[in-house]
XYZ file of N, CA and C in Angstrom:
534
model
N 124.222 115.552 159.092
C 124.684 114.387 158.192
C 123.301 113.562 157.786
N 122.226 113.653 158.726
C 120.960 112.925 158.189
C 120.455 113.699 157.075
N 120.253 115.043 157.460
C 119.772 115.796 156.255
C 120.545 115.720 154.854
N 121.777 115.444 154.951
C 122.601 115.261 153.672
C 122.271 114.089 152.987
N 122.061 112.949 153.656
C 121.450 111.866 153.146
C 120.110 111.944 152.562
N 119.261 112.553 153.390
C 117.932 112.989 152.787
C 118.009 113.728 151.484
N 118.946 114.790 151.613
C 118.947 115.454 150.179
C 119.426 114.811 149.149
N 120.332 113.851 149.381
C 120.956 113.052 148.325
C 119.875 112.061 147.752
N 119.093 111.342 148.658
C 117.952 110.538 148.324
C 116.895 111.413 147.472
N 116.674 112.492 147.948
C 115.548 113.355 147.358
C 116.276 113.765 145.761
N 117.392 114.073 145.867
C 118.215 114.343 144.350
C 117.865 113.161 143.522
N 118.170 111.932 144.091
C 118.026 110.662 143.302
C 116.693 110.489 142.761
N 115.740 110.708 143.607
C 114.238 110.548 143.305
C 113.864 111.674 142.053
N 114.341 112.774 142.194
C 114.071 113.736 141.301
C 114.603 113.398 140.061
N 115.966 113.019 139.902
C 116.741 112.758 138.684
C 116.003 111.456 138.001
N 115.565 110.521 138.969
C 114.903 109.370 138.527
C 113.492 109.846 137.658
N 112.707 110.405 138.440
C 111.514 111.019 137.832
C 111.770 111.795 136.587
N 112.737 112.548 136.496
C 113.032 113.306 135.207
C 113.310 112.466 134.038
N 114.121 111.281 134.361
C 114.643 110.417 133.377
C 113.289 109.692 132.930
N 112.392 109.165 133.809
C 111.280 108.667 133.459
C 110.173 109.432 132.625
N 110.099 110.758 132.901
C 109.402 111.673 132.152
C 109.902 111.789 130.652
N 111.237 112.034 130.651
C 111.877 112.132 129.239
C 111.635 110.875 128.595
N 111.841 109.870 128.886
C 111.822 108.512 128.290
C 110.363 108.208 127.827
N 109.442 108.458 128.713
C 108.295 108.441 128.321
C 107.643 109.354 127.268
N 108.033 110.608 127.381
C 107.695 111.662 126.382
C 108.409 111.138 125.051
N 109.567 110.587 124.813
C 110.076 110.230 123.635
C 109.414 109.012 123.095
N 108.864 108.058 124.027
C 108.073 106.851 123.644
C 106.622 107.609 122.948
N 106.175 108.450 123.662
C 104.958 108.990 123.321
C 105.086 109.766 121.903
N 106.054 110.545 121.753
C 106.334 111.149 120.541
C 106.511 110.212 119.248
N 107.133 109.042 119.569
C 107.314 108.142 118.417
C 106.108 107.422 118.078
N 105.236 107.082 119.211
C 103.877 106.571 118.987
C 102.910 107.551 118.142
N 103.095 108.896 118.398
C 102.232 109.771 117.706
C 102.586 109.787 116.139
N 104.205 109.933 116.012
C 104.794 109.757 114.692
C 104.182 108.731 113.888
N 104.124 107.367 114.462
C 103.681 106.258 113.676
C 102.093 106.342 113.564
N 101.418 106.973 114.389
C 99.816 107.113 114.143
C 99.371 108.097 113.108
N 100.320 109.295 113.228
C 99.696 110.582 112.423
C 100.648 110.664 111.287
N 101.705 110.309 111.061
C 102.603 110.300 109.906
C 102.139 109.882 108.553
N 102.443 110.694 107.494
C 102.022 110.205 106.143
C 102.821 108.944 105.772
N 102.024 108.095 105.139
C 102.721 106.825 104.526
C 103.404 107.167 103.364
N 104.682 106.634 103.122
C 105.510 106.623 101.835
C 106.368 105.534 101.819
N 106.397 104.934 100.729
C 107.249 103.729 100.384
C 108.478 104.208 99.723
N 109.649 103.495 100.006
C 110.909 103.770 99.568
C 111.594 102.452 98.942
N 111.950 102.322 97.939
C 112.359 101.131 97.136
C 113.720 100.798 97.597
N 113.968 99.508 98.036
C 115.145 98.828 98.723
C 116.253 98.715 97.749
N 117.366 98.887 97.947
C 118.442 98.630 97.037
C 119.475 97.720 97.941
N 119.921 96.578 97.334
C 120.589 95.749 98.117
C 122.037 96.336 98.661
N 122.356 96.050 99.694
C 123.562 96.676 100.285
C 124.612 95.575 99.693
N 124.634 94.197 100.067
C 125.651 93.170 99.562
C 124.757 92.034 98.986
N 124.669 91.953 97.697
C 123.905 90.868 97.004
C 124.092 89.581 97.361
N 125.311 89.227 97.917
C 125.792 88.009 98.175
C 125.252 87.519 99.697
N 124.880 88.517 100.487
C 124.649 88.421 102.013
C 123.542 89.427 102.356
N 122.456 89.603 101.569
C 121.414 90.339 102.196
C 120.930 90.031 103.449
N 120.797 88.832 103.825
C 120.194 88.635 105.138
C 121.310 88.226 106.148
N 121.570 88.791 107.340
C 122.464 88.575 108.181
C 121.939 88.238 109.532
N 121.990 87.206 110.005
C 121.349 86.628 111.329
C 120.065 87.259 111.489
N 119.915 88.069 112.475
C 118.398 88.448 112.828
C 118.057 89.841 112.371
N 118.587 90.299 111.357
C 118.271 91.582 110.854
C 118.642 91.556 109.535
N 118.185 92.537 108.749
C 118.303 92.796 107.242
C 119.024 94.240 107.179
N 120.258 94.186 106.413
C 121.021 95.522 106.336
C 120.192 96.066 105.194
N 119.929 97.560 105.331
C 119.019 98.172 104.365
C 119.748 99.295 103.693
N 119.582 99.427 102.445
C 119.925 100.687 101.756
C 118.659 100.992 100.834
N 118.560 102.265 100.388
C 117.360 102.788 99.564
C 117.809 103.010 98.334
N 116.954 102.844 97.303
C 117.382 103.476 96.076
C 117.374 104.927 96.067
N 116.448 105.588 96.811
C 116.330 107.089 96.844
C 117.814 107.555 97.542
N 118.318 106.872 98.625
C 119.689 107.286 99.009
C 120.917 107.201 97.810
N 120.580 106.246 97.051
C 121.674 106.107 96.008
C 121.619 107.430 95.031
N 120.198 107.860 94.774
C 120.004 108.953 93.875
C 120.461 110.352 94.724
N 120.231 110.369 95.880
C 120.703 111.620 96.752
C 122.118 111.631 96.629
N 122.939 110.581 96.834
C 124.406 110.337 96.819
C 124.743 110.816 95.416
N 124.243 110.566 94.410
C 124.528 110.894 93.079
C 124.299 112.555 92.762
N 123.241 112.948 93.322
C 122.965 114.403 93.260
C 123.862 115.191 94.114
N 124.386 114.871 95.252
C 125.367 115.451 96.169
C 126.486 115.183 95.483
N 127.147 114.266 94.746
C 128.250 114.276 94.137
C 128.327 115.144 93.024
N 127.247 115.401 92.200
C 127.157 116.394 91.133
C 127.301 117.771 91.759
N 126.722 118.250 92.746
C 126.877 119.476 93.384
C 128.152 119.622 93.860
N 128.734 118.788 94.324
C 130.127 118.816 94.751
C 131.159 118.942 93.431
N 130.966 118.260 92.524
C 131.699 118.667 91.224
C 131.602 119.658 90.670
N 130.221 120.349 90.776
C 129.887 121.706 90.192
C 130.587 122.849 90.946
N 131.146 122.506 91.991
C 131.622 123.603 92.918
C 130.603 124.381 93.682
N 129.416 123.869 94.033
C 128.567 124.551 94.797
C 128.919 124.646 96.160
N 128.079 125.097 96.949
C 128.202 125.413 98.467
C 128.613 123.962 99.185
N 129.451 124.127 100.264
C 129.780 122.932 100.970
C 128.378 122.164 101.330
N 128.475 120.843 101.243
C 127.452 120.183 101.483
C 127.440 119.820 103.061
N 126.159 119.929 103.567
C 125.973 119.766 105.094
C 125.807 118.359 105.302
N 125.768 117.680 106.522
C 125.820 116.306 106.856
C 124.207 115.863 106.734
N 123.305 116.933 106.767
C 121.806 116.455 106.689
C 121.272 117.268 105.695
N 120.045 116.950 105.201
C 119.500 117.818 104.152
C 118.040 117.392 103.966
N 117.408 117.983 102.873
C 116.084 117.340 102.559
C 116.006 117.144 101.097
N 115.222 116.074 100.854
C 114.977 115.622 99.343
C 113.472 115.731 98.999
N 113.314 116.268 97.895
C 111.720 116.266 97.537
C 111.739 115.002 96.613
N 110.611 114.270 96.898
C 110.186 113.103 96.151
C 108.769 113.376 95.558
N 108.569 112.651 94.552
C 107.209 112.588 93.843
C 106.512 111.194 94.225
N 105.199 111.384 94.611
C 104.494 110.165 95.077
C 103.576 109.616 93.885
N 103.832 108.369 93.704
C 102.718 107.842 92.689
C 101.380 107.503 93.360
N 100.359 106.904 92.739
C 99.174 106.547 93.200
C 99.138 105.623 94.404
N 100.429 104.924 94.548
C 100.603 103.865 95.660
C 101.468 104.362 96.630
N 101.835 105.791 96.598
C 102.674 106.420 97.595
C 104.046 106.053 97.574
N 104.554 105.321 96.518
C 105.801 104.881 96.309
C 106.714 106.372 95.783
N 107.759 106.589 96.524
C 108.521 107.860 96.275
C 109.604 107.821 95.129
N 109.638 108.716 94.433
C 110.714 108.845 93.226
C 111.364 110.002 93.433
N 112.616 110.079 93.304
C 113.623 111.268 93.596
C 113.234 112.487 92.592
N 113.122 113.624 93.052
C 112.994 114.904 92.285
C 114.039 115.756 92.142
N 114.557 116.086 93.352
C 115.532 117.015 93.656
C 116.092 117.249 95.061
N 117.079 117.654 95.211
C 117.763 118.154 96.630
C 116.995 119.404 96.925
N 116.821 119.680 98.385
C 116.105 120.900 98.612
C 116.610 121.350 100.098
N 116.509 122.789 100.070
C 116.893 123.465 101.261
C 115.766 123.740 102.315
N 114.675 123.087 101.992
C 113.552 123.190 102.607
C 112.712 124.530 102.660
N 112.860 125.155 101.589
C 112.421 126.390 101.293
C 111.434 126.594 99.964
N 111.469 125.546 99.102
C 110.758 125.790 97.807
C 109.399 125.101 98.146
N 108.336 125.663 97.548
C 106.969 125.098 97.534
C 106.952 123.887 96.727
N 106.037 122.924 97.334
C 105.952 121.610 96.844
C 104.734 121.365 95.957
N 104.763 120.720 95.022
C 103.431 120.297 94.158
C 102.685 119.426 95.154
N 101.360 119.117 94.607
C 100.376 118.334 95.396
C 100.817 116.859 95.549
N 101.616 116.249 94.685
C 102.040 114.984 94.680
C 103.585 114.898 95.150
N 104.132 116.160 95.873
C 105.438 115.965 96.197
C 105.427 115.864 97.750
N 106.664 115.419 98.269
C 106.602 115.351 99.901
C 108.207 115.771 99.997
N 108.502 116.319 101.109
C 109.965 116.731 101.555
C 110.517 115.616 102.611
N 111.628 114.879 102.451
C 111.966 113.873 103.399
C 113.294 114.506 104.019
N 113.788 114.247 105.115
C 114.924 114.481 105.691
C 115.759 113.587 105.629
N 117.159 113.603 105.437
C 118.203 112.665 105.308
C 119.367 112.926 106.087
N 120.111 112.176 106.436
C 121.467 112.402 107.144
C 122.634 111.647 106.381
N 123.800 112.081 106.415
C 124.932 111.319 105.880
C 125.796 111.059 106.977
N 126.019 109.799 107.175
C 126.873 109.194 108.201
C 127.839 108.204 107.668
N 129.166 108.431 107.932
C 130.244 107.515 107.225
C 130.033 107.465 105.870
N 129.669 108.707 105.189
C 129.757 108.602 103.757
C 128.519 107.985 103.164
N 127.604 107.587 103.821
C 126.256 107.186 103.289
C 124.933 107.810 103.850
N 124.064 107.953 102.797
C 122.931 108.582 102.990
C 121.890 107.637 103.819
N 121.467 108.184 104.814
C 120.602 107.231 105.733
C 119.148 107.916 105.862
N 118.191 107.074 105.939
C 116.867 107.592 106.527
C 116.512 106.828 107.890
N 116.733 107.449 108.912
C 116.375 106.988 110.276
C 117.213 105.564 110.550
N 117.234 104.547 109.714
C 117.917 103.297 110.058
C 118.540 102.781 108.753
N 119.413 101.944 109.050
C 120.071 101.070 107.864
C 119.989 99.660 108.310
N 118.968 99.275 109.240
C 118.734 97.779 109.508
C 117.288 97.635 109.876
N 116.733 96.391 109.600
C 115.396 96.014 110.028
C 115.560 94.826 110.789
N 115.103 94.733 111.996
C 115.393 93.555 112.904
C 114.127 92.778 112.927
N 114.261 91.609 113.157
C 113.076 90.653 113.295
C 113.378 89.448 114.143
N 112.198 88.793 114.457
C 112.288 87.588 115.369
C 113.324 86.345 114.678
N 114.155 85.917 115.606
C 115.058 84.977 115.226
C 114.187 83.692 114.448
N 114.901 83.349 113.343
C 114.319 82.275 112.625
C 113.274 82.643 111.542
N 113.046 83.987 111.469
C 111.943 84.421 110.517
C 112.648 85.173 109.320
N 113.687 84.836 109.023
C 114.458 85.554 107.957
C 113.929 85.108 106.665
N 113.332 84.175 106.426
C 112.917 83.699 104.933
C 111.597 84.623 104.655
N 110.975 85.087 105.782
C 109.626 86.026 105.543
C 110.084 87.189 104.855
N 111.191 87.677 105.198
C 111.463 89.023 104.708
C 112.325 89.038 103.552
N 112.908 87.905 102.778
C 113.596 87.803 101.757
C 113.104 88.472 100.516
N 111.758 88.426 100.221
C 111.142 89.161 98.999
C 110.895 90.560 99.141
N 111.589 91.256 100.234
C 111.399 92.697 100.505
C 112.010 93.465 99.482
N 110.966 94.364 99.027
C 111.433 95.297 97.939
C 111.313 96.845 98.271
N 110.300 97.136 99.148
C 110.008 98.346 99.784
C 109.977 98.504 101.277
N 110.420 99.672 101.677
C 110.194 100.003 103.114
C 108.997 100.910 103.344
N 108.290 100.766 104.431
C 107.003 101.674 104.647
C 107.629 102.413 105.699
N 107.433 103.836 105.400
C 107.866 104.870 106.414
C 106.540 105.687 106.628
N 106.599 106.140 108.006
C 105.519 107.151 108.361
C 106.457 108.394 108.507
N 105.990 109.666 107.999
C 106.653 110.871 107.671
C 105.966 111.986 108.464
N 106.692 112.591 109.397
C 105.786 113.580 110.307
C 106.047 114.948 109.523
N 105.407 115.978 109.944
C 105.379 117.351 109.297
C 106.693 117.928 109.202
N 107.603 117.544 109.914
C 109.043 118.077 109.728
C 109.828 117.247 108.625
N 109.257 116.225 108.085
C 109.747 115.487 106.950
C 110.744 114.333 107.435
N 110.487 113.939 108.713
C 111.365 112.853 109.406
C 110.615 111.473 109.199
N 111.427 110.660 108.433
C 110.801 109.392 108.424
C 111.017 108.426 109.282
N 110.071 107.440 109.570
C 110.233 106.340 110.686
C 109.865 105.210 110.000
N 110.704 104.198 109.897
C 110.381 102.878 109.301
C 109.447 102.069 110.043
N 108.503 101.696 109.297
C 107.450 100.815 110.004
C 107.474 99.360 109.644
N 107.708 99.043 108.381
C 107.644 97.661 107.938
C 108.087 97.418 106.613
N 108.353 96.239 106.354
C 108.878 95.967 104.727
C 107.916 95.177 104.038
N 107.835 95.536 102.813
C 106.857 95.101 101.719
C 107.442 94.338 100.524
N 106.608 93.559 99.912
C 107.197 92.924 98.694
C 106.936 93.750 97.449
N 107.164 93.360 96.302
C 107.088 94.018 95.012
C 105.660 94.458 94.734
N 104.400 93.887 95.473
C 103.071 94.295 95.249
C 102.699 95.044 96.544
N 103.811 95.464 97.032
C 103.178 96.473 98.517
C 102.548 95.685 99.591
N 102.601 94.346 99.433
C 102.160 93.342 100.634
C 103.024 93.387 101.688
N 102.612 93.686 103.007
C 103.271 93.695 104.064
C 104.000 92.319 104.431
N 105.335 92.055 104.603
C 105.939 91.004 105.075
C 105.962 90.829 106.513
N 106.057 89.394 106.881
C 106.306 89.084 108.331
C 105.129 88.851 109.097
N 103.781 89.104 108.478
C 102.755 88.996 109.284
C 102.522 87.445 109.600
N 102.053 87.129 110.745
C 101.721 85.576 111.128
C 100.232 85.488 110.744
N 99.866 84.031 110.284
C 98.495 83.790 110.255
C 98.146 83.393 111.682
N 96.703 83.759 112.174
C 96.514 83.448 113.565
C 95.513 82.288 113.444
């Protein structure tokens, strides 16, 4: 009986350690992604022009997502292969690293020097890049109203991670004077 209790406690301790290791590894991987990923800016597209700001977060959509949806619709109309729920898009980066849609991609074509491959997903009929919301501190909504671009860090697999929002001149929004 006592050995059974000790075995259960040992199992709980091992399971707890495994969970802690996995959580810390995931945190470490996201921190490396933020530190080492390439910077790219995606232009925002309003989700609802009457209510862009809702509570303590901003609902996001990106102009690039709209272009991907149009391209996927054209492929579907042309009778091409069935479309997957995830894919890649090739964007061209300007001198300020603002992305512009070039083409959908299966991840096999060579890229020009000014191009980058981004991974996207389709959820509930909408194209998404990592997130569809940006959360901020309560009472700071007005600081993010001029947002026009989202800055992402993109890793080698083309997975974007939203870092911050920027205005039309690519100035970071939401920073507080000290």
